[in-house]
Coordinates of C-alpha atoms and ligand atoms in Angstrom, one line a residue:
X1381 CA 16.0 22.2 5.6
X1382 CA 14.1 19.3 7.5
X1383 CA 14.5 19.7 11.3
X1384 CA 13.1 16.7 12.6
X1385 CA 14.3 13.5 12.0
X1386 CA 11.6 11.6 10.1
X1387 CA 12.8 12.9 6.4
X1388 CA 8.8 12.7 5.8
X1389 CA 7.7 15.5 7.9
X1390 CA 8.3 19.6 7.7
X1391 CA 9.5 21.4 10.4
X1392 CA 6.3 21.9 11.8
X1393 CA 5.5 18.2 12.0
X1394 CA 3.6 17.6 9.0
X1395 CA 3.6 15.5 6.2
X1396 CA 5.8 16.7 3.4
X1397 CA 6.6 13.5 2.0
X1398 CA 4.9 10.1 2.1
X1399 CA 7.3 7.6 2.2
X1400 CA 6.5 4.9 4.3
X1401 CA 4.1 4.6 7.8
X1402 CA 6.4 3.4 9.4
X1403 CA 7.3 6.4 12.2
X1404 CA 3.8 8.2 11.6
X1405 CA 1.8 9.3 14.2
X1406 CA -1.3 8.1 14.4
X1407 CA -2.7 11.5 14.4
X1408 CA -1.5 12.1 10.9
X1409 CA -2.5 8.6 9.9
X1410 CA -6.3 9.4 11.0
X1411 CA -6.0 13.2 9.3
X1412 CA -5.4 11.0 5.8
X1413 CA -7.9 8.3 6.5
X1414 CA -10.5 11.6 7.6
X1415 CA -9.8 13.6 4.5
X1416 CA -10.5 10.1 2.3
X1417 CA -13.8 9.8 3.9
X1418 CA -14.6 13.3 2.5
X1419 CA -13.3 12.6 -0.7
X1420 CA -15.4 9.3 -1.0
X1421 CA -18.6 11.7 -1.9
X1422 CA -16.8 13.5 -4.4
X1423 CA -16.1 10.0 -6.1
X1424 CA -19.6 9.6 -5.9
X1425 CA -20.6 12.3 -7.9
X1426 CA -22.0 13.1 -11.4
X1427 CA -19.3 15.7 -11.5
X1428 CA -16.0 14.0 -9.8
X1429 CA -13.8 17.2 -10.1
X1430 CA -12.6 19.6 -7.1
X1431 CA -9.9 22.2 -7.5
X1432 CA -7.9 21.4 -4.7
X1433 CA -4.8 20.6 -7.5
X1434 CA -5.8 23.0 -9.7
X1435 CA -2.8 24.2 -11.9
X1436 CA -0.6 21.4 -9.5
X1437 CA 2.1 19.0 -12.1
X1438 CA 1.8 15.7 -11.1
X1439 CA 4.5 13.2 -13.0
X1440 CA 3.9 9.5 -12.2
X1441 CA 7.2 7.7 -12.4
X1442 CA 6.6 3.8 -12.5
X1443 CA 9.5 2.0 -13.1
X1444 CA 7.5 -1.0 -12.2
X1445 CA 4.7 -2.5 -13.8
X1446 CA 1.2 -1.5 -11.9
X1447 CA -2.1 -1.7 -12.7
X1448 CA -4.1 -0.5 -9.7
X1449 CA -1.1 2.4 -8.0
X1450 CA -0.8 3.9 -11.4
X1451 CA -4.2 4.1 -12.0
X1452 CA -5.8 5.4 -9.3
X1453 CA -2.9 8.1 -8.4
X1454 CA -4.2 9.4 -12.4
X1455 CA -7.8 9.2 -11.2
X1456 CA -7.1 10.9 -7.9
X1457 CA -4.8 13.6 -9.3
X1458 CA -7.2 14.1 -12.3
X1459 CA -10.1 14.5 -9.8
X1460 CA -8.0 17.1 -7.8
X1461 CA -7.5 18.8 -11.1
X1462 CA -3.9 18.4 -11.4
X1463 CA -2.3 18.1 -14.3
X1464 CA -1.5 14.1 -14.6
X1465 CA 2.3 13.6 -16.8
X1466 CA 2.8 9.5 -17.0
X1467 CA 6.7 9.0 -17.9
X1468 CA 6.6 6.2 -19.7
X1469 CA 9.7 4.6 -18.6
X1470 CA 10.3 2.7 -21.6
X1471 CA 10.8 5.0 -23.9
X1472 CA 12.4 7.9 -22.1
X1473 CA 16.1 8.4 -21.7
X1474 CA 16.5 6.3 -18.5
X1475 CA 16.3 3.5 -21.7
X1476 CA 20.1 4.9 -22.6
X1477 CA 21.3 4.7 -19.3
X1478 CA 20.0 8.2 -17.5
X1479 CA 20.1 7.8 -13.8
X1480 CA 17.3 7.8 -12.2
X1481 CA 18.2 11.1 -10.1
X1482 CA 19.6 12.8 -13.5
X1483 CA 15.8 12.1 -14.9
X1484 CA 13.7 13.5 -11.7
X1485 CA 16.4 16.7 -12.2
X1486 CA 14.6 17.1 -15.8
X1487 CA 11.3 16.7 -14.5
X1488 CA 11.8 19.1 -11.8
X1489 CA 13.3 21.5 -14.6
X1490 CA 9.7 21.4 -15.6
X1491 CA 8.1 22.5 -13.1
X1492 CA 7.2 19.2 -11.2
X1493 CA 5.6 19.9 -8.0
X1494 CA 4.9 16.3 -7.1
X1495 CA 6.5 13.0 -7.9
X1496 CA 4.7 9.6 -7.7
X1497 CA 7.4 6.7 -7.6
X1498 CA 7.4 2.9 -7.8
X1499 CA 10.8 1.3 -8.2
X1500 CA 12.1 -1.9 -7.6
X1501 CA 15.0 -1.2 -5.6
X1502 CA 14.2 -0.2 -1.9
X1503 CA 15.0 3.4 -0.8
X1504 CA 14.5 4.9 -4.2
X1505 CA 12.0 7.4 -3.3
X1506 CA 13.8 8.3 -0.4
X1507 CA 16.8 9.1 -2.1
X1508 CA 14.5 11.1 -4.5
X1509 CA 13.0 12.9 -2.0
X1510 CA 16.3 13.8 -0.6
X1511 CA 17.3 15.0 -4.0
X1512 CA 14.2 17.2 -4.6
X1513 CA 14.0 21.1 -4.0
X1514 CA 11.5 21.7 -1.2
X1515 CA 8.7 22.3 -2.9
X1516 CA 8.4 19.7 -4.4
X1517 CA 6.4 16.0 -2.9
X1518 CA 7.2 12.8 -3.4
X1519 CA 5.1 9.7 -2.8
X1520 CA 6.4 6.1 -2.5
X1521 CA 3.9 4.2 -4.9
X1522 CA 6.0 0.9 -3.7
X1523 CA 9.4 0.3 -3.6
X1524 CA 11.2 -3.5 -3.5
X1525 CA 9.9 -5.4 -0.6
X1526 CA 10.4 -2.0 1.8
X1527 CA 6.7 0.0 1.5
X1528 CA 4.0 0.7 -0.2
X1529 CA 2.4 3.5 2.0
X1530 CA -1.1 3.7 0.2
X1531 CA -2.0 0.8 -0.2
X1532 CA -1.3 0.2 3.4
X1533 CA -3.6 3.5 3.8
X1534 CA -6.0 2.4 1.6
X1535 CA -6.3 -1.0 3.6
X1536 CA -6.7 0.7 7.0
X1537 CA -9.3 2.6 5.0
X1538 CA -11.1 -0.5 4.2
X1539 CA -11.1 -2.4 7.1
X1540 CA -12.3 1.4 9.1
X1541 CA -15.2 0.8 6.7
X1542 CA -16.7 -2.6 7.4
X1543 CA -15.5 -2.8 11.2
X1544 CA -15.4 0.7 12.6
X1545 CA -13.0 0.3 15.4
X1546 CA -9.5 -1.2 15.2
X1547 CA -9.1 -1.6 18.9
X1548 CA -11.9 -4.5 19.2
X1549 CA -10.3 -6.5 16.2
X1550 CA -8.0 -9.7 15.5
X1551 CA -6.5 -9.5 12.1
X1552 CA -4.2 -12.1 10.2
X1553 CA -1.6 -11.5 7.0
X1554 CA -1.1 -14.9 5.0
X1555 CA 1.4 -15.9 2.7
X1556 CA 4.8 -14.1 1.3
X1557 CA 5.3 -11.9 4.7
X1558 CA 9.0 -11.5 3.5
X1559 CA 9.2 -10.5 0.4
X1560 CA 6.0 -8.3 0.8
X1561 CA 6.3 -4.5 1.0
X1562 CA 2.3 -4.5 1.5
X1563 CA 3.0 -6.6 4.5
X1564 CA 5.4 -3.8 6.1
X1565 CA 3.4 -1.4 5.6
X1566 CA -0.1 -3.1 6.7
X1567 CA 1.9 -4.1 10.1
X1568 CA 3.1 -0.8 10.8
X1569 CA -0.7 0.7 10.1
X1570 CA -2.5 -1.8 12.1
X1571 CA -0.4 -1.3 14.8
X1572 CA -0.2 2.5 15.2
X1573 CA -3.9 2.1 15.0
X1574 CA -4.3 0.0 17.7
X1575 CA -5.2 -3.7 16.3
X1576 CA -4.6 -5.6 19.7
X1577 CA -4.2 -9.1 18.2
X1578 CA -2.1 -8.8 14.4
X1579 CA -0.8 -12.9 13.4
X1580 CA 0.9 -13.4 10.4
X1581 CA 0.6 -17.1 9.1
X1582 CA 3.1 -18.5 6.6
X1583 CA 5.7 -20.7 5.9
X1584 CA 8.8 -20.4 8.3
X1585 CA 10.9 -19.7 4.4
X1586 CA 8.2 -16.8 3.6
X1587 CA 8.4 -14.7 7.0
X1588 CA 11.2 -12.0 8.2
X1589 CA 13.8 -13.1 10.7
X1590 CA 12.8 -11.8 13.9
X1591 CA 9.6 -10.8 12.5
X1592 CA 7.7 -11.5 16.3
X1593 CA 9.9 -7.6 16.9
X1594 CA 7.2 -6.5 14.5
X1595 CA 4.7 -6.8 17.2
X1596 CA 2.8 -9.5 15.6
X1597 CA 2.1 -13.6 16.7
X1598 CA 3.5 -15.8 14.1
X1599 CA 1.3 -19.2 12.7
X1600 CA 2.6 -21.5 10.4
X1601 CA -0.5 -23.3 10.5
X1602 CA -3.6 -21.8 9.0
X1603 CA -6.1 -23.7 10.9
X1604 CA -4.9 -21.9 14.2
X1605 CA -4.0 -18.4 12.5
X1606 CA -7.2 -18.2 11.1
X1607 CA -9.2 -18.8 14.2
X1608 CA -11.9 -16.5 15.2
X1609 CA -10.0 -13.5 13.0
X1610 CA -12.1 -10.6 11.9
X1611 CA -9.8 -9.6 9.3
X1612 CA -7.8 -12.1 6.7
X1613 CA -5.4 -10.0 4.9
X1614 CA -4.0 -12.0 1.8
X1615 CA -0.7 -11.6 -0.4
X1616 CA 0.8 -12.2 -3.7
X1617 CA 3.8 -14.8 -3.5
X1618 CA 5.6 -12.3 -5.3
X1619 CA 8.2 -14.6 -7.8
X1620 CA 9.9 -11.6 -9.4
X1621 CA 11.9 -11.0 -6.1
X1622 CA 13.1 -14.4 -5.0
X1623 CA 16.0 -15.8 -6.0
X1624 CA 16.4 -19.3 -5.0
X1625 CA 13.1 -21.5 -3.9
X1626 CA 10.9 -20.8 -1.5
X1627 CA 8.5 -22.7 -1.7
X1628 CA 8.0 -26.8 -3.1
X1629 CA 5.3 -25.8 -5.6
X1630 CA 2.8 -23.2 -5.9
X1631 CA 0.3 -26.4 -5.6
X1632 CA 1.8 -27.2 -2.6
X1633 CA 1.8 -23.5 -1.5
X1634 CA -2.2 -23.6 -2.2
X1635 CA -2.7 -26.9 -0.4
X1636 CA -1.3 -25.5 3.3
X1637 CA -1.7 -21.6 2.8
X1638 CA -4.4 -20.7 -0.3
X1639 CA -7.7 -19.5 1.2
X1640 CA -10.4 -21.6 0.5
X1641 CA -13.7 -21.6 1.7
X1642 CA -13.1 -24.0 4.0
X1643 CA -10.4 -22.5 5.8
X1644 CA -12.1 -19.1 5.9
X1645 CA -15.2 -20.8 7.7
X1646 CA -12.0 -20.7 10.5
X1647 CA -12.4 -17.2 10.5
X1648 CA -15.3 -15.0 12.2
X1649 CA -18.6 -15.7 10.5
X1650 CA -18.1 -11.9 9.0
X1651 CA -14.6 -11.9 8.3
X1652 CA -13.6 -9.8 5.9
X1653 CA -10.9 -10.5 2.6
X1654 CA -8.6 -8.4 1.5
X1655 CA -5.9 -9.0 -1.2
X1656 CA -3.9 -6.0 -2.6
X1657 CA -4.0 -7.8 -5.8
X1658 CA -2.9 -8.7 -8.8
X1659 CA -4.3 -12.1 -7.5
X1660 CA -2.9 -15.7 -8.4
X1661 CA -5.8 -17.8 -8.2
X1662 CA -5.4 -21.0 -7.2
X1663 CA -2.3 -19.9 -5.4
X1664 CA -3.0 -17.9 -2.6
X1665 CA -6.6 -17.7 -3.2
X1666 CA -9.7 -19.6 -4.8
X1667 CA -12.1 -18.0 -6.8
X1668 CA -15.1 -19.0 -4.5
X1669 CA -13.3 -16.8 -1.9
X1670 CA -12.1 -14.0 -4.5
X1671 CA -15.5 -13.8 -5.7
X1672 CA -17.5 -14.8 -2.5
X1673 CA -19.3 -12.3 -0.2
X1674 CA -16.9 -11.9 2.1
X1675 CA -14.1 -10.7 -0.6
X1676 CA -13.8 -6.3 -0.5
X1677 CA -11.1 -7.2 -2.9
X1678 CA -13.4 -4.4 -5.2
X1679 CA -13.6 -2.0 -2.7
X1680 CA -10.4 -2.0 -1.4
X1681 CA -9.8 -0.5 -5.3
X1682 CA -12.4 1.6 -5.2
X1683 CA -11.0 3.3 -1.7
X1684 CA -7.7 3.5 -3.3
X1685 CA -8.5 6.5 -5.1
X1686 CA -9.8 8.4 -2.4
X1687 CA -6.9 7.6 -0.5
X1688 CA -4.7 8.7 -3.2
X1689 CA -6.6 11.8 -3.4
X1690 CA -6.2 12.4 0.5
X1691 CA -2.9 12.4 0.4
X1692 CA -1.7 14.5 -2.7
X1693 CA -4.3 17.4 -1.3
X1694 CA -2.9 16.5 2.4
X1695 CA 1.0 17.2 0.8
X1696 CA 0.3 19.8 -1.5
X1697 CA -1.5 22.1 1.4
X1698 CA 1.8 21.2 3.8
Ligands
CP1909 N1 -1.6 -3.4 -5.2 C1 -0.8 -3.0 -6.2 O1 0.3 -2.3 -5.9 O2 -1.2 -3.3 -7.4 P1 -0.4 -2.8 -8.8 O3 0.9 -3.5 -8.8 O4 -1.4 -3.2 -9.9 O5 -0.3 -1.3 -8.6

């Protein structure tokens, strides 16, 4: 039994769960970003293997396409020395109707001790994790527009690389703000850590209502937004979940809101990139800029895994 009231954390205060940032201390958010830094050497080696996991049942349940999440949570468990189970959704009973809960029950029957989830609807790792015997993790791998906790980790990550302190920084999101779980998660990061100036820049149709609560300055214009920022933090428009249009055209999206080189000479001279991919090109970004010098799009990749690592040993030693 949980007995305080963030459903992620054990009685003691610690992470049991890792279900969204937002309501994390900052102290547990720097524990994860501290324990990736240690884990970036390990990546680095001829032998990438530690037995922090060792004997540990790891079942990846993406009921969403993903490239990068589903990868890089195999990687990182594989590198902790878990064992790595990939339902593959298609062809398992959830195909003849098996609820979702019903499914993670037959896991669990196996053994399971942790459960990576993506799912479109919002909430369904929470109700998974609500659903789960105690000893068993579960990590939100992105769910609907709500959260996607490490990649927001993995971003923080990032940007802690290439400008060391996130009090000194301004940083701007661009694009779909509203239909972005990224976005949610990146704004509740970059403000427990401190970011003193957060904009997000978009059209008035692509942001939250209210979203100015958020703690964040709102530009519709990317000249302004862009100004003097030392982070530019892009996103997907992400089609599969409007309904209804947005948006004129995806060219006319690119004309007022695609990064281009000539917008990001608006930014700091060493403005940094990030985009939490899979990228349209020529929609929210061009190639010169995807490609370009000041793009960690790569990195931010690379960093996922050690992120991912971070926080599977962080849960399974809580
Ligand atoms: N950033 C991200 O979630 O990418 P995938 O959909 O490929 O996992």
């Amino acid at each position: 039994m949980f007995l305080t009231s963030n459903p992620q954390l054990n009685k003691n205060g610690e992470l049991h769960h890792l279900l969204t940032i937002e309501g994390l201390p900052k102290e547990i958010l720097r524990q994860i970003l501290d324990t990736a830094e240690s884990f970036v050497g390990v990546t680095q080696r001829e032998v990438k293997k530690v037995p922090l996991l060792r004997g540990k049942a790891i079942f990846n349940l993406f009921f969403e396409p993903s490239t990068r999440t589903r990868t890089t949570f195999e990687i990182a468990a594989k590198r902790l020395s878990a064992d790595v189970i990939n339902l593959a959704i298609n062809v398992s009973s959830t195909s003849k109707g098996e609820s979702v809960l019903d499914t993670v029950a037959n896991l669990a029957a196996m053994q399971a001790d942790m459960f990576i989830v993506r799912h479109s609807q919002s909430g369904a790792p929470h109700l998974i994790a609500r659903h789960v015997s105690e000893d068993i993790h579960v990590v939100n791998a992105g769910d609907g527009r709500h959260a996607h906790p490490t990649q927001g980790l993995l971003d923080m990550f990032t940007i802690r690389h290439y400008k060391k302190d996130f009090t000194k920084l301004k940083v701007a999101i661009v694009g779909d703000i509203l239909h972005s779980r990224v976005a949610r998660s990146q704004i509740h990061a970059l403000t427990t850590l401190g970011v003193p100036e957060l904009r997000v820049i978009g059209p008035q149709t692509l942001l939250p209502t209210n979203v100015d609560n958020l703690g964040v300055h709102v530009y519709h214009d990317m000249a302004k937004g862009l100004k003097d920022v030392d982070v530019v933090m892009m996103l997907r428009l992400q089609n599969e979940r409007m309904q209804g249009s947005f948006l004129p055209s995806p060219q006319e999206f690119f004309k007022f809101y695609g990064l281009t080189a000539e917008k990001l000479a608006l930014a700091k001279a060493d403005a940094i990139v990030l985009h939490p991919g899979p990228m349209n090109r020529g929609v929210e970004i061009d190639s010169t800029v995807a490609d370009g010098n000041q793009s960690v799009i790569l990195p931010q990749v690379t960093f996922g895994i050690a992120i991912r690592m971070a926080v599977m040993s962080i849960l399974a030693g809580n």
